[in-house]
Amino acid sequence: MKLQLSDEDAAFREEMHTFFTTQIPQDVRDTVAARRELSKEQIVASVQAMNAAGIAVPNWPVEWGGKDWTPLQRHIWHEEMQLANVPPPLPFNASMVGPVIAAFGSQEIKERFLPKTANLDIWWSQGFSEPDAGSDLASLRTTAVRDPSTGSGGAGEYVVNGQKTWTTLGQYGDWIFTLVRTDPSVKKQAGISFLLIDMSSPGVTVRPIELIDGGHEVNEVWFENVRVPAENLVGEENKGWDYAKFLLGNERVGVAPVGSTKRTLSQAKEYAKTAGPGGTSLLDDPLVAAQIADLENEILALELTALRVVANSADGKPHPASSVLKLRGTELQQAVTELFVDLAGPLALASGAGEGSDVPDLARVATPNYLNFRKASIYGGSNEVQRQIIAGTILGLRG
Amino acid sequence: MDFQLDSEQEALRDAVRALLTKAYDTSETRRAVTKQDPGWDDKTWRQLAEMGVLGLPFAEEDGGMGAGPAEVAIVAEEIGRVIAPEPFVEAVVLAGGLVAAAGTAEQRAEILGAVAEGGLVPAFAHTEPASRYELTATGVTASGSGDSWTLDGVKEPVLGGARADLLIVSAAVDGGTGLFLVKPDADGLTRTGYATFDGGRAARVAFDDTPATPLGEAGADQSDVIAATVAQAQIAYGHESLGAMETALRTTTEYLKTRKQFGVPLMTFQALTFRAADMYVSLELARSTVSWATLVLLDASTGSTSADEVAEAASRAKLQVSKAGRHIGQEAIQLHGGIGMTAEYSVGHYMSRLTAIDHALGDGRHHLNRLVSTLGDHSVVDPLP
């Protein structure tokens, strides 16, 4: 048992801290610190700065730009990034489609997509959920029917029809990775394939969904007789469910948003120091102080649990405790966004205030952020799904 | 940061587990033991002594094993797993720890050797009816000079106070709180013992011009020693609670798998299994914080963490355990239903023990209050020193 980082890991932490606080465009970090939405250009600039330094996709195989880091080093990379107000690399590229292509794609498909995916030259969207396939993802109904008579090289084309939904930032997407039904005659999990689709193809329509915070973050994506070259299939036909499970389960570093939640709480505490009547400190209010101290302690417990999980993750398989991190991590993330609204008090109502307003910006964004982060306990396997996994896989309680 | 035990530590854990699960094979055995004074089993205590467990944290020259906080944590956790009533944390870690930290070389050799051998069970007489969780003494006062001192006042409740072979008493001295040794047959000492709700024992201990020997330097303020030793005991209690919470959860999940109602096992009902999942989350988060506190304490021996950092880590652990213990204890009973209310069944005793530990050396609210007092000193809580 040992508390301190090794000299090597301590130096690594320092190196990451220096990189993230000096090499990422300042306007990106300022926008994150202001809890405002990043533009597409800002996200791309941030990823490309990381990729230029070779640290945008450390979880990938080394030959495709990954790093031979220990799980602890990847954890440190992820934490230092968030503490420095740097947005993590676009998850659709870095944590989702990239690892799937690297693990299951042909050499040709890897060469075609992986370098551009790492550098965010291609912006990927995720096409998994459907209106009738949420937590029950395997019941998806978008179909891909092979037409062997067309396309180049005799491989034929898939003709795709259906609707995807909750496609985050799909308005920026160049390509979309989808789960499509290629065999309707077998058990629902066995007839699904993993198909890459160019979003500029005829028949693809992206429609915005406005959310409760007034923002446009997610979309519906419609496919009407979209013709997709068969070479865009990843791996084998009808094995898509296995790849999807790999995708959803292969990340355990960064499952819990520890660094960003810590940073937001620290920001809330700083804000509280002058948010009382007449500019007094709300930290002198015992109820506020107790709530913040308690949240700090809960986040510490979460961070230490994340460290325990990464320390025991040598085998590369999903750790069941990842569900604990996702569940508790999003609960705390939401609790801190809620705290910010309470600290803003009546100023939380001024969400629409623009220039000339006397309300501090952090108070204006408090409620939209609070509303927006209700999503966190729903996406990535809802927290009820996580409880199901803990009860079933860890505790052996199978109904 | 490395939470793994080494092979020697694993061997210690296995040996203590084997001993204690044999001694407390069923909750009925524990119940029978706790019904008789002193509330714990002399044979088990001697076996722990033979294994070296009772001298674990003391220096070898004082008759101990020279082990550290990690080994103490392992033993405490095993005690908690079967809620063994033997006073390991109270007598060895806390009372023994005070002698180790404050005692003269002679006192240490004489007392700690005997504690390690199992022949002397000390108790720390500190809590006063009006002191709540303060670490200073006000209700018991010391007067005298040199080696000749007397004590006056009342300590209550003193855990293990009636059976103790030696009392280590905190008392007000000029300029602070001193520590004194009082023998059980001292003049003017009255001990009135009683049972506590968790099967333990406590006592009202009254001093009336009672002769006492200073522990360490005569008349000196020992507040720092008390604070440091109490922090160690708080962390050890955290581990004892982890063991108890783990068993309470395991007992509950076993029950959900086997108990049938409406013709099906209880685990068929998601309303119940989700609550068990939440208990697991509470346990794992508490385990992380408590284990980390032990790492912080480990580093104190090399000077890389300060006494204040250890005290803060102990408060963080105690707060997390207080919340987790209440959650897991309450849910363990609720998910069992009526059987969980009975004295014959084990799970209620686990809740009782968790409740007792919660209110020894500061409950969650007390420690939250301590954390509030330093809230403005840091921007974020960094687990690394």
Short mmCIF file of C-alpha atoms in Angstrom, two decimals, chain A residues 169-333:
data_model
loop_
_atom_site.label_atom_id
_atom_site.label_comp_id
_atom_site.label_asym_id
_atom_site.label_seq_id
_atom_site.Cartn_x
_atom_site.Cartn_y
_atom_site.Cartn_z
CA LEU A 169 -23.74 17.34 -32.21
CA GLY A 170 -24.94 15.56 -35.34
CA GLN A 171 -25.23 18.99 -36.97
CA TYR A 172 -21.42 19.00 -37.22
CA GLY A 173 -21.12 15.38 -38.35
CA ASP A 174 -19.21 14.37 -41.48
CA TRP A 175 -19.75 10.66 -40.96
CA ILE A 176 -22.01 8.60 -38.71
CA PHE A 177 -21.32 5.14 -37.31
CA THR A 178 -24.52 3.18 -37.09
CA LEU A 179 -26.01 -0.02 -35.83
CA VAL A 180 -28.34 -1.34 -38.54
CA ARG A 181 -30.44 -4.48 -38.87
CA THR A 182 -29.02 -6.69 -41.60
CA ASP A 183 -30.87 -9.89 -40.68
CA PRO A 184 -34.43 -9.54 -39.38
CA SER A 185 -34.97 -13.31 -39.21
CA VAL A 186 -32.74 -14.09 -36.19
CA LYS A 187 -32.65 -13.19 -32.50
CA LYS A 188 -32.54 -9.41 -32.28
CA GLN A 189 -28.90 -9.16 -31.13
CA ALA A 190 -27.70 -11.53 -33.86
CA GLY A 191 -28.90 -9.55 -36.87
CA ILE A 192 -27.15 -6.22 -36.29
CA SER A 193 -24.19 -4.79 -38.24
CA PHE A 194 -21.83 -1.86 -37.66
CA LEU A 195 -21.93 0.40 -40.70
CA LEU A 196 -20.15 3.68 -41.47
CA ILE A 197 -22.20 6.21 -43.42
CA ASP A 198 -21.12 9.45 -45.10
CA MET A 199 -23.60 12.03 -43.84
CA SER A 200 -23.45 13.92 -47.13
CA SER A 201 -24.98 10.90 -48.91
CA PRO A 202 -28.31 11.52 -50.66
CA GLY A 203 -31.20 10.52 -48.42
CA VAL A 204 -29.58 11.51 -45.08
CA THR A 205 -31.49 14.22 -43.24
CA VAL A 206 -30.47 15.77 -39.89
CA ARG A 207 -33.19 17.50 -37.89
CA PRO A 208 -32.48 19.40 -34.67
CA ILE A 209 -34.17 18.56 -31.37
CA GLU A 210 -34.45 21.52 -29.05
CA LEU A 211 -33.82 20.58 -25.41
CA ILE A 212 -35.16 21.98 -22.13
CA ASP A 213 -32.17 24.29 -21.73
CA GLY A 214 -33.05 25.95 -25.04
CA GLY A 215 -29.95 24.54 -26.71
CA HIS A 216 -29.48 22.45 -29.84
CA GLU A 217 -27.24 19.61 -28.81
CA VAL A 218 -28.98 16.53 -30.21
CA ASN A 219 -30.65 15.60 -33.46
CA GLU A 220 -32.76 13.12 -35.32
CA VAL A 221 -31.05 11.52 -38.31
CA TRP A 222 -33.25 10.05 -41.03
CA PHE A 223 -32.15 7.58 -43.68
CA GLU A 224 -34.25 7.24 -46.84
CA ASN A 225 -32.89 4.72 -49.34
CA VAL A 226 -29.35 5.78 -48.52
CA ARG A 227 -26.88 3.80 -50.59
CA VAL A 228 -23.75 2.84 -48.62
CA PRO A 229 -20.79 0.99 -50.21
CA ALA A 230 -20.47 -2.46 -48.64
CA GLU A 231 -16.80 -1.76 -47.92
CA ASN A 232 -18.02 0.63 -45.20
CA LEU A 233 -19.04 -2.34 -43.08
CA VAL A 234 -16.79 -2.71 -40.02
CA GLY A 235 -15.78 -6.29 -39.29
CA GLU A 236 -18.28 -9.00 -40.13
CA GLU A 237 -21.90 -8.65 -41.07
CA ASN A 238 -24.28 -9.41 -38.18
CA LYS A 239 -21.53 -9.06 -35.57
CA GLY A 240 -22.35 -5.43 -34.84
CA TRP A 241 -23.84 -6.12 -31.42
CA ASP A 242 -20.52 -7.54 -30.22
CA TYR A 243 -18.72 -4.44 -31.45
CA ALA A 244 -21.29 -2.20 -29.78
CA LYS A 245 -20.82 -3.99 -26.48
CA PHE A 246 -17.06 -3.59 -26.86
CA LEU A 247 -17.57 0.11 -27.57
CA LEU A 248 -19.86 0.70 -24.60
CA GLY A 249 -17.77 -1.36 -22.20
CA ASN A 250 -14.18 -0.75 -23.14
CA GLU A 251 -13.71 2.55 -21.40
CA ARG A 252 -13.20 2.60 -17.71
CA VAL A 253 -10.84 5.53 -17.57
CA GLY A 254 -12.97 8.62 -17.61
CA VAL A 255 -16.25 6.87 -16.91
CA ALA A 256 -16.82 9.22 -14.01
CA PRO A 257 -16.43 12.92 -14.70
CA VAL A 258 -14.26 13.48 -11.63
CA GLY A 259 -11.98 16.28 -12.78
CA SER A 260 -14.67 18.44 -14.33
CA THR A 261 -16.97 18.01 -11.33
CA LYS A 262 -14.14 18.93 -8.95
CA ARG A 263 -13.38 21.99 -11.00
CA THR A 264 -17.01 23.09 -11.19
CA LEU A 265 -17.43 22.66 -7.44
CA SER A 266 -14.29 24.70 -6.86
CA GLN A 267 -15.72 27.38 -9.13
CA ALA A 268 -19.03 27.27 -7.26
CA LYS A 269 -17.21 27.69 -3.97
CA GLU A 270 -15.32 30.68 -5.31
CA TYR A 271 -18.55 32.17 -6.64
CA ALA A 272 -20.19 31.65 -3.24
CA LYS A 273 -17.60 33.84 -1.56
CA THR A 274 -19.27 37.01 -2.82
CA ALA A 275 -22.79 35.75 -3.61
CA GLY A 276 -24.42 36.61 -0.29
CA PRO A 277 -26.49 39.74 0.39
CA GLY A 278 -24.40 42.86 -0.20
CA GLY A 279 -21.50 40.82 -1.55
CA THR A 280 -20.99 38.83 1.64
CA SER A 281 -19.80 35.25 1.61
CA LEU A 282 -22.36 32.47 1.39
CA LEU A 283 -19.72 30.20 2.91
CA ASP A 284 -20.69 31.81 6.22
CA ASP A 285 -24.13 30.27 5.79
CA PRO A 286 -23.75 26.98 7.68
CA LEU A 287 -26.15 25.12 5.40
CA VAL A 288 -24.29 26.17 2.27
CA ALA A 289 -20.91 25.41 3.82
CA ALA A 290 -22.03 21.98 4.99
CA GLN A 291 -23.41 21.13 1.58
CA ILE A 292 -20.19 22.11 -0.18
CA ALA A 293 -17.97 20.30 2.33
CA ASP A 294 -20.08 17.19 2.00
CA LEU A 295 -19.94 17.32 -1.81
CA GLU A 296 -16.17 17.71 -1.66
CA ASN A 297 -15.98 14.60 0.46
CA GLU A 298 -18.25 12.61 -1.86
CA ILE A 299 -16.21 13.66 -4.88
CA LEU A 300 -13.02 12.63 -3.08
CA ALA A 301 -14.54 9.19 -2.48
CA LEU A 302 -15.47 9.00 -6.15
CA GLU A 303 -11.99 10.01 -7.29
CA LEU A 304 -10.37 7.46 -4.99
CA THR A 305 -12.74 4.79 -6.28
CA ALA A 306 -11.76 5.67 -9.84
CA LEU A 307 -8.11 5.29 -8.83
CA ARG A 308 -8.85 1.89 -7.30
CA VAL A 309 -10.59 0.78 -10.49
CA VAL A 310 -7.77 1.89 -12.79
CA ALA A 311 -5.23 0.25 -10.49
CA ASN A 312 -7.01 -3.09 -10.95
CA SER A 313 -7.60 -2.88 -14.68
CA ALA A 314 -4.64 -4.71 -16.18
CA ASP A 315 -6.71 -7.35 -17.94
CA GLY A 316 -8.39 -4.89 -20.31
CA LYS A 317 -11.90 -6.12 -19.60
CA PRO A 318 -14.67 -3.91 -18.34
CA HIS A 319 -14.52 -3.67 -14.57
CA PRO A 320 -17.96 -4.08 -13.03
CA ALA A 321 -17.14 -1.22 -10.68
CA SER A 322 -17.25 1.03 -13.76
CA SER A 323 -20.99 1.04 -13.12
CA VAL A 324 -20.38 2.50 -9.67
CA LEU A 325 -18.32 5.26 -11.23
CA LYS A 326 -20.91 6.07 -13.87
CA LEU A 327 -23.79 6.02 -11.40
CA ARG A 328 -22.18 8.02 -8.63
CA GLY A 329 -20.18 10.22 -11.00
CA THR A 330 -23.24 11.51 -12.78
CA GLU A 331 -25.19 11.92 -9.53
CA LEU A 332 -22.45 14.17 -8.19
CA GLN A 333 -22.09 16.00 -11.48
#
